[in-house]
Coordinates of C-alpha atoms in Angstrom, one line a residue:
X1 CA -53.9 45.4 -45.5
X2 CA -56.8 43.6 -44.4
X3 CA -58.9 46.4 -44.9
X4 CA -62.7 46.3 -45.7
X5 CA -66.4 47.0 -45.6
X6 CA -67.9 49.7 -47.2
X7 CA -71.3 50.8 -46.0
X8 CA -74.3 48.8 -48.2
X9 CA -77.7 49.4 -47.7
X10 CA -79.5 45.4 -47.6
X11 CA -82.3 45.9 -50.4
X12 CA -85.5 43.7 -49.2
X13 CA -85.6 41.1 -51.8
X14 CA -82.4 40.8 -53.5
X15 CA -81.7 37.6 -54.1
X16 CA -80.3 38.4 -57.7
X17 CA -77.6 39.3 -60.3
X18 CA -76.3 42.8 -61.3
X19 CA -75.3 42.2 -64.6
X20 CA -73.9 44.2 -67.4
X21 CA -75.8 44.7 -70.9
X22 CA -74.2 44.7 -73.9
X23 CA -73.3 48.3 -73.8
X24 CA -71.6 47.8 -70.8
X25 CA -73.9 49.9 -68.9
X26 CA -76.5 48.6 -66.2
X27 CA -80.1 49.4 -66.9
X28 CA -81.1 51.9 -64.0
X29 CA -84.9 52.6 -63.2
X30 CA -86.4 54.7 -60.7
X31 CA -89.6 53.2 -60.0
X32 CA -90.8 50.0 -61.1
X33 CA -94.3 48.5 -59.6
X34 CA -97.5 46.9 -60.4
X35 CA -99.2 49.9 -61.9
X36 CA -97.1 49.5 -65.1
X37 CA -98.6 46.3 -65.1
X38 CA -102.2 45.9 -67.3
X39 CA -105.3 44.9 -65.6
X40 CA -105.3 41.1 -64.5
X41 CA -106.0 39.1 -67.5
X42 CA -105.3 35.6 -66.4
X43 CA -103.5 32.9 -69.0
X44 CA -104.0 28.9 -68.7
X45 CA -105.2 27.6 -66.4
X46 CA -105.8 30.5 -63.6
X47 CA -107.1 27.4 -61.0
X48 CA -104.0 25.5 -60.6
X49 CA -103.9 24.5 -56.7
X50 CA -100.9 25.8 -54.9
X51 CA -98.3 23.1 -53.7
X52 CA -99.9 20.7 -50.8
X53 CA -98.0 20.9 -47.8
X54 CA -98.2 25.1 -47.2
X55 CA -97.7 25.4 -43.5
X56 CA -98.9 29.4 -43.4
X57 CA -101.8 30.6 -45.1
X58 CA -101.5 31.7 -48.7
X59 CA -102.3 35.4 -49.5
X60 CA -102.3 36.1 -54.0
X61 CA -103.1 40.0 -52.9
X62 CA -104.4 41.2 -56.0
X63 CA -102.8 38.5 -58.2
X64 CA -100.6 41.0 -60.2
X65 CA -97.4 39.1 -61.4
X66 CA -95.5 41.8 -59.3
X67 CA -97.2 41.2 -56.4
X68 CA -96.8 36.8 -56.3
X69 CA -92.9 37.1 -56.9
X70 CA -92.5 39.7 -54.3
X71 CA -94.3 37.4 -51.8
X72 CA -91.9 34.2 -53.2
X73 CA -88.6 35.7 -52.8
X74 CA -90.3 36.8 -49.3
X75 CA -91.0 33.4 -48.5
X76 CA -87.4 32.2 -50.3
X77 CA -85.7 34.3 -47.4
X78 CA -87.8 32.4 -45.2
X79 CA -87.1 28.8 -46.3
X80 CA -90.6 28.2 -47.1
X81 CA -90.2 25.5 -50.2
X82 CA -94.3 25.4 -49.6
X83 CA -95.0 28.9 -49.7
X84 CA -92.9 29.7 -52.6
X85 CA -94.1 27.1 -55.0
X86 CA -97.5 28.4 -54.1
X87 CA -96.6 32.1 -55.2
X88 CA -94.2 31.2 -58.2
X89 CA -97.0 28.4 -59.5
X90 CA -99.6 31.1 -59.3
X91 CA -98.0 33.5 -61.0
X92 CA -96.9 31.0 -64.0
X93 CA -100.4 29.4 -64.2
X94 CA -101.7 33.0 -64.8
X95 CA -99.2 34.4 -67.0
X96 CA -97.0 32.4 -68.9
X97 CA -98.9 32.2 -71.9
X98 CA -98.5 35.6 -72.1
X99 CA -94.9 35.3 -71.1
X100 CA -94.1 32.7 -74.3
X101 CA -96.0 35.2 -76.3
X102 CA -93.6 38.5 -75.4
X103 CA -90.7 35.7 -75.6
X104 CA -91.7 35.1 -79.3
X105 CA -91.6 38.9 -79.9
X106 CA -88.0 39.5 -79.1
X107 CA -84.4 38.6 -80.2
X108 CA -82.6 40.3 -77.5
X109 CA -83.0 41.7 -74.6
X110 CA -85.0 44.8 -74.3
X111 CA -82.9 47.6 -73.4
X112 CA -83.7 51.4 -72.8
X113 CA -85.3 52.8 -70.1
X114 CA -87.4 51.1 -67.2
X115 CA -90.5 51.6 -69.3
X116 CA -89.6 50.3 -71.8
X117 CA -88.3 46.8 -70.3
X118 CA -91.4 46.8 -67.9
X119 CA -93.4 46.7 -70.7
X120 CA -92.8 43.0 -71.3
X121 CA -93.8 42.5 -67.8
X122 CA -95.4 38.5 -68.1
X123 CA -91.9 37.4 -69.6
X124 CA -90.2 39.3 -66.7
X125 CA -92.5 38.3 -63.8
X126 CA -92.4 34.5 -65.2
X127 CA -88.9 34.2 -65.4
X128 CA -88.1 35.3 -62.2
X129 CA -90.5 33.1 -60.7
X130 CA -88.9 30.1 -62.0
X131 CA -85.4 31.7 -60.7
X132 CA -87.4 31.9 -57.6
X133 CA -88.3 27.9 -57.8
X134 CA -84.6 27.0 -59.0
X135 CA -83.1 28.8 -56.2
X136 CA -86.0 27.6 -53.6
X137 CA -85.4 23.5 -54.7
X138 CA -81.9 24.3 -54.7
X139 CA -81.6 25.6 -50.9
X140 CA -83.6 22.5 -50.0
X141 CA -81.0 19.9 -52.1
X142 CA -83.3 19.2 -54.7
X143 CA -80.7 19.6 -57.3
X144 CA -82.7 17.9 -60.5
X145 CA -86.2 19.9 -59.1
X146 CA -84.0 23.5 -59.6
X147 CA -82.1 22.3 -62.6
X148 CA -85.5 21.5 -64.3
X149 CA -86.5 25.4 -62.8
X150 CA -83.0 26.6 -64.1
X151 CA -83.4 25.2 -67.8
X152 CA -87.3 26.2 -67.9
X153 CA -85.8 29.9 -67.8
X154 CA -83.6 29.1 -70.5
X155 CA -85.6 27.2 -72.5
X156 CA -88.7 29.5 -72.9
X157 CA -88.2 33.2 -71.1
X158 CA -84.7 33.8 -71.7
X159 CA -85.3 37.2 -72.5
X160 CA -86.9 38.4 -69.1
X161 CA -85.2 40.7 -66.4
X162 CA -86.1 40.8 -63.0
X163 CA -86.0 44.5 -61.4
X164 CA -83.7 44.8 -58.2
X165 CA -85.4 47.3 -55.8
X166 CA -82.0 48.8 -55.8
X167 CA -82.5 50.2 -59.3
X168 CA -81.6 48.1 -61.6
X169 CA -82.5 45.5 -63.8
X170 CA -80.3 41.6 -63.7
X171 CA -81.2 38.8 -66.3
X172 CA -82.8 35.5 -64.6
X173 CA -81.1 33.4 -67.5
X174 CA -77.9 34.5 -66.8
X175 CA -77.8 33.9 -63.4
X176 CA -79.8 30.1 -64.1
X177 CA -76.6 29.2 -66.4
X178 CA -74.5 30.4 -64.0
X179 CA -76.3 27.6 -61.2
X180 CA -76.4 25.1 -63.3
X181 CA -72.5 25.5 -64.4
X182 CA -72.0 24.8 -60.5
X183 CA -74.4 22.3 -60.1
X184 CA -72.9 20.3 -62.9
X185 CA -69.2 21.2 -60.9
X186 CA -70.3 19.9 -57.4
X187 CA -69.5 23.5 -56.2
X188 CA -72.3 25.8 -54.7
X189 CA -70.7 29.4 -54.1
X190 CA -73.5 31.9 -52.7
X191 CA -73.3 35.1 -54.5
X192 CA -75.8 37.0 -52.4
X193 CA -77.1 40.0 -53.9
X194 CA -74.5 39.8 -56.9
X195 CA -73.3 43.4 -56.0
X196 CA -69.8 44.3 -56.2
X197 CA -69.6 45.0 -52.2
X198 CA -70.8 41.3 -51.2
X199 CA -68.6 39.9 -53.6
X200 CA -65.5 41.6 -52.6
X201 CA -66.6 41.0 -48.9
X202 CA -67.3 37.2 -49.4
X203 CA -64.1 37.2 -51.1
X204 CA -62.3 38.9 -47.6
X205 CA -64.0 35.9 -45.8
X206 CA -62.6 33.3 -48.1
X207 CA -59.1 34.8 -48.3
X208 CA -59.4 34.5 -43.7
X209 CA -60.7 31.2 -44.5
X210 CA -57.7 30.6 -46.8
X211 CA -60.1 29.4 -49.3
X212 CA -58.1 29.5 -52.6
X213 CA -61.3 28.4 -54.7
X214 CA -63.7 30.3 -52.9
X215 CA -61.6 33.7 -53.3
X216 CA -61.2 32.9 -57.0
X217 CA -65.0 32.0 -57.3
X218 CA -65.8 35.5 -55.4
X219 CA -63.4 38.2 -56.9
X220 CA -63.7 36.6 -60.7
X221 CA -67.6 36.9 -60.5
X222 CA -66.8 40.9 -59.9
X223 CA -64.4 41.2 -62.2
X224 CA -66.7 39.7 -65.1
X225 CA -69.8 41.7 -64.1
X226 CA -68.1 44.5 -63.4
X227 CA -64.1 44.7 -64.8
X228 CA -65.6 46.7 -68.1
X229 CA -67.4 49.3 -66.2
X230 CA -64.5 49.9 -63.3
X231 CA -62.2 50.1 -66.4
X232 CA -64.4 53.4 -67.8
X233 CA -64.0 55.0 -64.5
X234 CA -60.4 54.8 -64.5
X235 CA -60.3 56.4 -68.2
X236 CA -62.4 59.3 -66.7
X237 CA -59.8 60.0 -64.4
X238 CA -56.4 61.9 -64.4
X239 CA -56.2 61.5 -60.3
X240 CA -57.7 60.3 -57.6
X241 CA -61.2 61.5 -56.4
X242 CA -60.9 63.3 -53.7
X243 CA -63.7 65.3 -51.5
X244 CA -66.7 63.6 -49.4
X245 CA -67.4 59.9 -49.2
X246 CA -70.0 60.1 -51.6
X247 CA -67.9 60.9 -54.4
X248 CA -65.4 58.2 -53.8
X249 CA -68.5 55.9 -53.4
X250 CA -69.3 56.9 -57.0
X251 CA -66.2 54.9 -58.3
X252 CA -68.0 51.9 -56.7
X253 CA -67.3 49.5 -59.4
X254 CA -63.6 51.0 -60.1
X255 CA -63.0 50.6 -56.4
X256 CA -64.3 47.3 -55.9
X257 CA -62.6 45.6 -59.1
X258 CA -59.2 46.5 -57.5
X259 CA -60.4 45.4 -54.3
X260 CA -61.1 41.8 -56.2
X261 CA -57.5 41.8 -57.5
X262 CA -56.0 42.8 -54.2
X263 CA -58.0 39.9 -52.3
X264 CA -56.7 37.1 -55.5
X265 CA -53.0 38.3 -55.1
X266 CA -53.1 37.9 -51.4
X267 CA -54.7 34.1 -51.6
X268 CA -51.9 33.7 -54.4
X269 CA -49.3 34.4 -52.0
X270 CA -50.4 32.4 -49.5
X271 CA -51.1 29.2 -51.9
X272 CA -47.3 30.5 -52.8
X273 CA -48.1 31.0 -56.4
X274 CA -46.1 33.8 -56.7
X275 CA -46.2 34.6 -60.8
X276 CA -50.1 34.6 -60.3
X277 CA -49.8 37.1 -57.3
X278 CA -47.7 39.3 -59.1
X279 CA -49.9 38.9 -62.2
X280 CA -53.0 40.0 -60.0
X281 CA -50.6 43.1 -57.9
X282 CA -49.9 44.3 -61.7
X283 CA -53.1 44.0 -63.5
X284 CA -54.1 46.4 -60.3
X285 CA -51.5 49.0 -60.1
X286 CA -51.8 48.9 -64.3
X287 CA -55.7 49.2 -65.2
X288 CA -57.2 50.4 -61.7
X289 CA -54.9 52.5 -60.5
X290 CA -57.3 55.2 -59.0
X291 CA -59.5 53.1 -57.4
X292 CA -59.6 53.6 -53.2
X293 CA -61.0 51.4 -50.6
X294 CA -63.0 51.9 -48.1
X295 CA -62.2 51.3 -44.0
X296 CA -64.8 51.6 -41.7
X297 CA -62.3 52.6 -39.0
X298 CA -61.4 51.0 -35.4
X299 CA -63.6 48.9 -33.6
X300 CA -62.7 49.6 -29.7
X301 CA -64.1 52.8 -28.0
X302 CA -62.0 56.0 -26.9
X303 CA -63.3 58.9 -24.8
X304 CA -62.3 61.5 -27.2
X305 CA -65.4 59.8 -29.4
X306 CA -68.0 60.8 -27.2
X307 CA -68.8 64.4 -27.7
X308 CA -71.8 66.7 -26.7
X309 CA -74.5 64.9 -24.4
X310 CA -73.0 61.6 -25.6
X311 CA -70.9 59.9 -22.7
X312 CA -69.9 56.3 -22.4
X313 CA -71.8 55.8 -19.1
X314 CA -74.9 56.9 -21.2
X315 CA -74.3 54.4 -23.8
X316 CA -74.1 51.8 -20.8
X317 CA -77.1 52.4 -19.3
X318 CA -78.9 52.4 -22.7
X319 CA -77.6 49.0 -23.7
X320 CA -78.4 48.0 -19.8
X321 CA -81.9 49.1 -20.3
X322 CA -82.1 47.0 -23.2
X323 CA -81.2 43.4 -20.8
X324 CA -77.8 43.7 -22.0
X325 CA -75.2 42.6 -19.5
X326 CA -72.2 45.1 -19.9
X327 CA -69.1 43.5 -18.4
X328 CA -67.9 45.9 -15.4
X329 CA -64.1 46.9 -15.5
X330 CA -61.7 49.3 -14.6
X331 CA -63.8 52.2 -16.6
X332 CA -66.7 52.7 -19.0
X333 CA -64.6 52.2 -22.0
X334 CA -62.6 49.9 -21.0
X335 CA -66.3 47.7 -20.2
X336 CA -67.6 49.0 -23.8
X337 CA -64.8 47.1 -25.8
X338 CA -65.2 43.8 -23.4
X339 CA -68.5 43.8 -24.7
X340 CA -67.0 44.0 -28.5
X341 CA -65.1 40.3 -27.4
X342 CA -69.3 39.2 -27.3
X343 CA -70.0 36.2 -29.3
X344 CA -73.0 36.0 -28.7
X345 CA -74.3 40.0 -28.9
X346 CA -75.8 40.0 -32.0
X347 CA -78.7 37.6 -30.8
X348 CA -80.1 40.5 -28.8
X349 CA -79.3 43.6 -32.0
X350 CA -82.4 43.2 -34.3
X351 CA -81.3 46.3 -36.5
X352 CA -78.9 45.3 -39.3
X353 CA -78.2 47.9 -41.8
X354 CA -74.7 46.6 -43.3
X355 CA -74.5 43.4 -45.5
X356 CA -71.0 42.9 -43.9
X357 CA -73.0 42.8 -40.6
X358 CA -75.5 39.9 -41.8
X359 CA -72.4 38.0 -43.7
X360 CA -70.2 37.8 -40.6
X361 CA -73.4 37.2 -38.4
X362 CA -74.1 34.6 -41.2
X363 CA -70.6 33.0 -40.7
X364 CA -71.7 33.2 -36.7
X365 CA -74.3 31.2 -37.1
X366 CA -72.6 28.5 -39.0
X367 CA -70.5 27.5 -37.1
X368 CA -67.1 29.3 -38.7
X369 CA -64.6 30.8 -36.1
X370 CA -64.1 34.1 -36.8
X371 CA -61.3 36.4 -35.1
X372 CA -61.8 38.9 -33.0
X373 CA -61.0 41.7 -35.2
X374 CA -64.3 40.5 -36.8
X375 CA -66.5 40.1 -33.8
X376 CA -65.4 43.5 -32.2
X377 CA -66.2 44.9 -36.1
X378 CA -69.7 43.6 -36.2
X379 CA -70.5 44.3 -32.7
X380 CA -69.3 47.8 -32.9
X381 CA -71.6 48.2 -36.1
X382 CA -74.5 46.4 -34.6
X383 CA -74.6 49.2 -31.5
X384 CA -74.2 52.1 -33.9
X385 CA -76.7 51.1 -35.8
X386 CA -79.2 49.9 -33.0
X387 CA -78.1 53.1 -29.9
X388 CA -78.1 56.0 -32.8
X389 CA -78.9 58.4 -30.2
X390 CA -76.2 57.2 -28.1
X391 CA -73.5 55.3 -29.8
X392 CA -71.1 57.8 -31.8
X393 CA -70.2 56.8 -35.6
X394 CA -66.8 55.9 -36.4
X395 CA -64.7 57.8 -39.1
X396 CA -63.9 55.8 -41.6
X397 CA -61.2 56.4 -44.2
X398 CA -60.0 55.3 -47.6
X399 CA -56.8 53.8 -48.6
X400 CA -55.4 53.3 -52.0
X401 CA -54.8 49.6 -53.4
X402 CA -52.7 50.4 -56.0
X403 CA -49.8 52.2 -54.1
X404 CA -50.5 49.2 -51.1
X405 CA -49.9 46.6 -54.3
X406 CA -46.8 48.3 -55.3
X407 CA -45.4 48.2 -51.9
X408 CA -46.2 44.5 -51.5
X409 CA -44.3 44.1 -54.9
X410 CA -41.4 46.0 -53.6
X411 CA -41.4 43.5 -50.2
X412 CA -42.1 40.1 -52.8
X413 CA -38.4 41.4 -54.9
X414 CA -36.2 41.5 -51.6
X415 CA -36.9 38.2 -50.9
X416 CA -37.7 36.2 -47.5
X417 CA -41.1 35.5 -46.2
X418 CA -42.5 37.1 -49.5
X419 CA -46.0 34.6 -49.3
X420 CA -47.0 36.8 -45.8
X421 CA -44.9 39.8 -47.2
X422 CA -48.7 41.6 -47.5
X423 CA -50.2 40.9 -44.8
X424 CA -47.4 42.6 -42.6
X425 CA -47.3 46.0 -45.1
X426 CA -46.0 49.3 -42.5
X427 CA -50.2 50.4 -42.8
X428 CA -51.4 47.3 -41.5
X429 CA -49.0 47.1 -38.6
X430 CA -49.2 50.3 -37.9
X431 CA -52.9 50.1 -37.4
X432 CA -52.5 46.4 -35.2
X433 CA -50.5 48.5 -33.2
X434 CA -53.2 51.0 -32.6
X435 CA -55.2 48.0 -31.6
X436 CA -52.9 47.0 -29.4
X437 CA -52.4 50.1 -28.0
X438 CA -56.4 50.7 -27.5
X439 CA -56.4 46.9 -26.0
X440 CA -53.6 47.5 -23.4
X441 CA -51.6 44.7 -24.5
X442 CA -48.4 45.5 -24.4
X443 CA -46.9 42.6 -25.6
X444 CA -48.7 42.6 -28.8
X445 CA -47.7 46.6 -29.1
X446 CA -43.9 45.5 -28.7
X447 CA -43.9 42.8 -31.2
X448 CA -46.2 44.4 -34.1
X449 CA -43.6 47.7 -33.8
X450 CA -41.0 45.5 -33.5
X451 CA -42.1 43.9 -37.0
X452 CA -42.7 47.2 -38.0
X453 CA -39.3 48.6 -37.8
X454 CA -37.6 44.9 -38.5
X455 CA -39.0 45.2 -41.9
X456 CA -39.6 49.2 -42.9
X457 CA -36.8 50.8 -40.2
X458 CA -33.9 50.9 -43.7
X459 CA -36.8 52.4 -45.8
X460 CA -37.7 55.2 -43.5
X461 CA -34.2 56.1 -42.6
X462 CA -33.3 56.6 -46.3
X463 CA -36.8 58.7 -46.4
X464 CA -35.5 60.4 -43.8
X465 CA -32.3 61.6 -45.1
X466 CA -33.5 62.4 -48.2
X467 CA -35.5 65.1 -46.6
X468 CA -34.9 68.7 -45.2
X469 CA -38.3 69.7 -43.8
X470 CA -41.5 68.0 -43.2
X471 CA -43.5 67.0 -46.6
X472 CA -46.1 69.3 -47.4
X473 CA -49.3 69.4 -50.2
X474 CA -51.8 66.8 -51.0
X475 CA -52.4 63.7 -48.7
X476 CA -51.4 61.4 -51.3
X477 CA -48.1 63.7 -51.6
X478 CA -47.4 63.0 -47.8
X479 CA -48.4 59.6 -48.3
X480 CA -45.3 58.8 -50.8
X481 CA -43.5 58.9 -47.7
X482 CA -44.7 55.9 -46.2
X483 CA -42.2 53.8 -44.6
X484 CA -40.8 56.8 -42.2
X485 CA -44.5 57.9 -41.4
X486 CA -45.7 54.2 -40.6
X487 CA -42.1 53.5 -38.5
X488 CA -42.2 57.3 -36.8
X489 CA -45.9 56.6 -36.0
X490 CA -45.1 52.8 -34.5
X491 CA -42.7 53.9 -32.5
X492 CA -44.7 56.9 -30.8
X493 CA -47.1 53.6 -30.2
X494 CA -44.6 52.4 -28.5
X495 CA -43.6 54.8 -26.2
X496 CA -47.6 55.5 -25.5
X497 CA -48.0 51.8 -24.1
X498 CA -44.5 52.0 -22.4
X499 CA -45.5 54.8 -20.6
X500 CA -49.3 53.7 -19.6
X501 CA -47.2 50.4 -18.2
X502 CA -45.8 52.8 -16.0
X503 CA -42.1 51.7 -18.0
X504 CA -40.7 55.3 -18.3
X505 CA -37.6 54.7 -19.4
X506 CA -38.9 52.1 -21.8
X507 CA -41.1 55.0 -23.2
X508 CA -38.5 58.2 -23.0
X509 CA -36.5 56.0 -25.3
X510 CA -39.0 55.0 -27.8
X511 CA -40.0 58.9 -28.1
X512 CA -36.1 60.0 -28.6
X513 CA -35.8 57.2 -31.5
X514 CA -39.2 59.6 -33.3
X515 CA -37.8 62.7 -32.7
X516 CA -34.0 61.7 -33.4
X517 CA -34.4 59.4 -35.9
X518 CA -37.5 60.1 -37.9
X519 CA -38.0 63.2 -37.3
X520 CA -40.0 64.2 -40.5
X521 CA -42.4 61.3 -39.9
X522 CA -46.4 62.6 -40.0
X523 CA -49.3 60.4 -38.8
X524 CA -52.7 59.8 -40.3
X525 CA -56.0 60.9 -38.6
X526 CA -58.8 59.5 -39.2
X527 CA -60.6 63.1 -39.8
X528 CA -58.6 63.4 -42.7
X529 CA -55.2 65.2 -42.0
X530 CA -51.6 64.3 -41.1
X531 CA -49.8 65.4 -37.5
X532 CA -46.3 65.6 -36.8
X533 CA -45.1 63.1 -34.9
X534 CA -42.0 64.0 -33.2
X535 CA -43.1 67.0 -31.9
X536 CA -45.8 64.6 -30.3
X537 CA -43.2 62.3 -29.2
X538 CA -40.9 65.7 -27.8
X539 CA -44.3 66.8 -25.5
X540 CA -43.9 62.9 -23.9
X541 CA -40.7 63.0 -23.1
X542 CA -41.2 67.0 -21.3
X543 CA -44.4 65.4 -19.7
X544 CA -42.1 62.8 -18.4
X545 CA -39.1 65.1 -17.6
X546 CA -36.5 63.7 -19.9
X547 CA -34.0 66.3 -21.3

């Protein structure tokens, strides 16, 4: 059930923390820029000389506080220590008098709308420059240079809030207790943005990396910023949301909450802590038990994508036009998905619209070996996203961690291998056999249905008997059958990659276990609806002349 990445579009400067005000709710604002800002009235000493050492020229624009912290966490991106003491100094030489004085004025934070915290604008704009300093010393080891940055926030502008060009307002004081606490702990997790989507995808890359700590550091940073607010969602609800994308993507903080306690009861498991995994499956299927996450869909190509004037040659001679060497094989797809095995592809794909793209790139970059379900992910993205005209979109899906939890529960109470027991649930081996199937690799087809029906085969039959026609309603209706669809749908698999072997009789039996055996089974699509399976299986085995 490794299943993840939901679609996030990277905001410019966001090197910050979503956090929730006392209400619970996050402070949202439309539009926040320098007009709201008063004419420049420079405090102290306005002549301050930047940090020596600048190795670009220094542009203040107009001087506006706005203005020199967007140009610092501009030159934070680009590990310019010089640059951004240049901007943050500015901006505090010219404004933290002003700052103290709004500081003095308060004793809380200013909540409301984006008015009305933009009007204390100096203690805002001061406070996130030091953040900016903190976080700047801290990326070049200078750990008593940011603490000093870190407890300057504290100390004297605890009440600012830095505006995320996402639309919403994080507190700079928070976040600065929050480095400190790891400073003083020898750990430095990265956060990111602080939205709920990086953590939970950080979190995925831990749990690969069987990080224990790392997976505990990610997930329980969403559940504190965000558990209250996921668990107002699920009150609102009486089922799950259902229509376009959008409305699911609504639920973002009930989605992604679950998604945290999913991730921590899977690197329980493994660290065979088993009370704590069940804890974690519980608290999900208990509290969050609407939420849905999101799948992005399957990485390799297939003709029946390509629709209209879009054709998989075309897509080869655009990347070809571009210098990109497009290994040459049997056919067009099967040369597409060798290019997904690339390493080394996203050196030449400037476009990057998905913060799982730059995370995995990130991981790339450092060094960390990542599997090839990963690379072929990113690479797939990374030519959607830079061949729009010529690249179709995949069709992604969601899938429902609380019902996946229950199942995994189900697997831990019979016993055996129960610390992998998740990581082999009927959805997840019925998509590697997909995979498989879409790879040609017939070996891995045989032993992923194999597993398949080793573990799920007893649970579909009873399914099966317990049934007199095919299941009909809602998806999620269908869905309760899930051990005879997954085991039905493997062993169609099956018999697909039998008979593309050319192994006939291999394949006319696999299709006569669907149709004889689980005959009531229905399969997935990706477009949203379920197909019968054995009548699939029954036009196989007439195609291949088997009574």
């Amino acid at each position: 059930m490794k299943k993840w990445l939901k679609l996030l579009v990277i905001t410019t400067f966001a090197c910050c923390a979503m956090n929730v005000l006392a209400d619970g709710q996050i402070v949202s604002a439309v539009n926040t820029s320098s007009a709201s800002q008063p004419v420049l009235v420079p405090q102290g000493n306005s002549t301050q000389a930047p940090s020596p050492g600048v190795t670009a020229p220094i542009d203040f624009g107009d001087n506006q506080s706005t203005t020199l912290d967007t140009k610092a966490w501009g030159a934070l991106a680009d590990n310019d220590l010089s640059a951004v003491l240049a901007y943050t100094n500015k901006c505090i030489s010219l404004y933290a008098d002003q700052a103290r004085m709004m500081q003095a004025g308060l004793t809380a934070y200013v909540s409301g709308s984006n008015d009305d915290i933009s009007q204390e604008w100096a203690l805002n704009d001061v406070a996130t420059a030091y953040y900016i300093q903190g976080e700047a010393y801290r990326a070049a080891n200078m750990k008593d240079k940011a603490k000093e940055a870190y407890k300057k926030i504290l100390s004297d502008y605890s009440y600012g809030q830095c505006y995320d060009p996402s639309g919403f307002f994080w507190r700079p004081a928070v976040a600065a207790r929050e480095k400190l606490e790891m400073l003083a702990g020898g750990v430095d997790w990265d956060f990111g943005d602080y939205t709920s989507t990086t953590l939970t995808t950080k979190a995925w890359f831990a749990l690969e990396d069987k990080d224990l700590k790392g997976v505990l550091a990610f997930t329980n940073k969403c559940i504190s910023l965000y558990g209250d607010q996921a668990k107002r969602m699920q009150s609102g609800l009486n089922d799950y949301v259902s229509g376009p994308n959008d409305e699911i993507f609504k639920k973002w903080a009930l989605n992604d909450v679950a998604i945290a306690y999913f991730i921590q009861a899977a690197a329980y498991r493994h660290a065979k802590m088993k009370d704590k995994a069940q804890e974690a499956y519980n608290t999900l299927i208990s509290k969050y038990s609407f939420a849905q996450a999101y799948d992005s869909g399957i990485s390799q190509f297939s003709a029946g994508e390509f629709t209209g004037s879009m054709t998989p040659e075309g897509l080869i001679k655009a990347l070809q036009a571009s210098g990109i060497n497009v290994p040459g094989e049997e056919t067009s797809i099967k040369s597409l998905n060798k290019l997904l095995e690339d390493k080394t592809l996203y050196r030449v794909m400037k476009k990057r619209n998905k913060e799982s793209d730059v995370l995995i790139i990130d991981r790339l970059e450092k060094g960390h070996q990542l599997t090839k379900k990963e690379i072929k992910l990113v690479n797939r993205s990374l030519i959607e996203t830079n061949y729009p005209s010529d690249c179709p979109i995949r069709r992604g899906w969601f899938w429902k961690p609380a019902p996946a939890a229950k199942q995994i529960l189900h697997m831990m109470e019979l016993g055996g291998d129960w610390e992998t027991a998740g990581d082999y649930s009927s959805a997840d081996l019925t998509l590697q056999a997909w995979l498989a199937l879409a790879d040609g690799d017939l070996k891995d087809v045989e032993d992923v249905v194999n597993r398949c029906v080793a573990l799920f085969g007893g649970e579909a039959k009873k399914m099966q008997a317990s049934l007199k026609d095919y299941t009909s309603g809602s998806n999620d209706q269908i869905g309760t059958y899930w051990a005879l669809n997954d085991v039905g749908t493997c062993l169609f698999i099956l018999g697909e990659a039998y008979q593309n072997a050319g192994k006939n009789d291999d394949a006319i039996k696999a299709y006569k276990r669907v149709v004889n055996e689980f005959g009531y089974a229905q399969c997935f699509d990706q477009g949203g609806w379920f197909w019968k399976v054995a009548p699939a299986a029954q036009e196989k085995l007439d195609e291949l002349g088997s009574n």
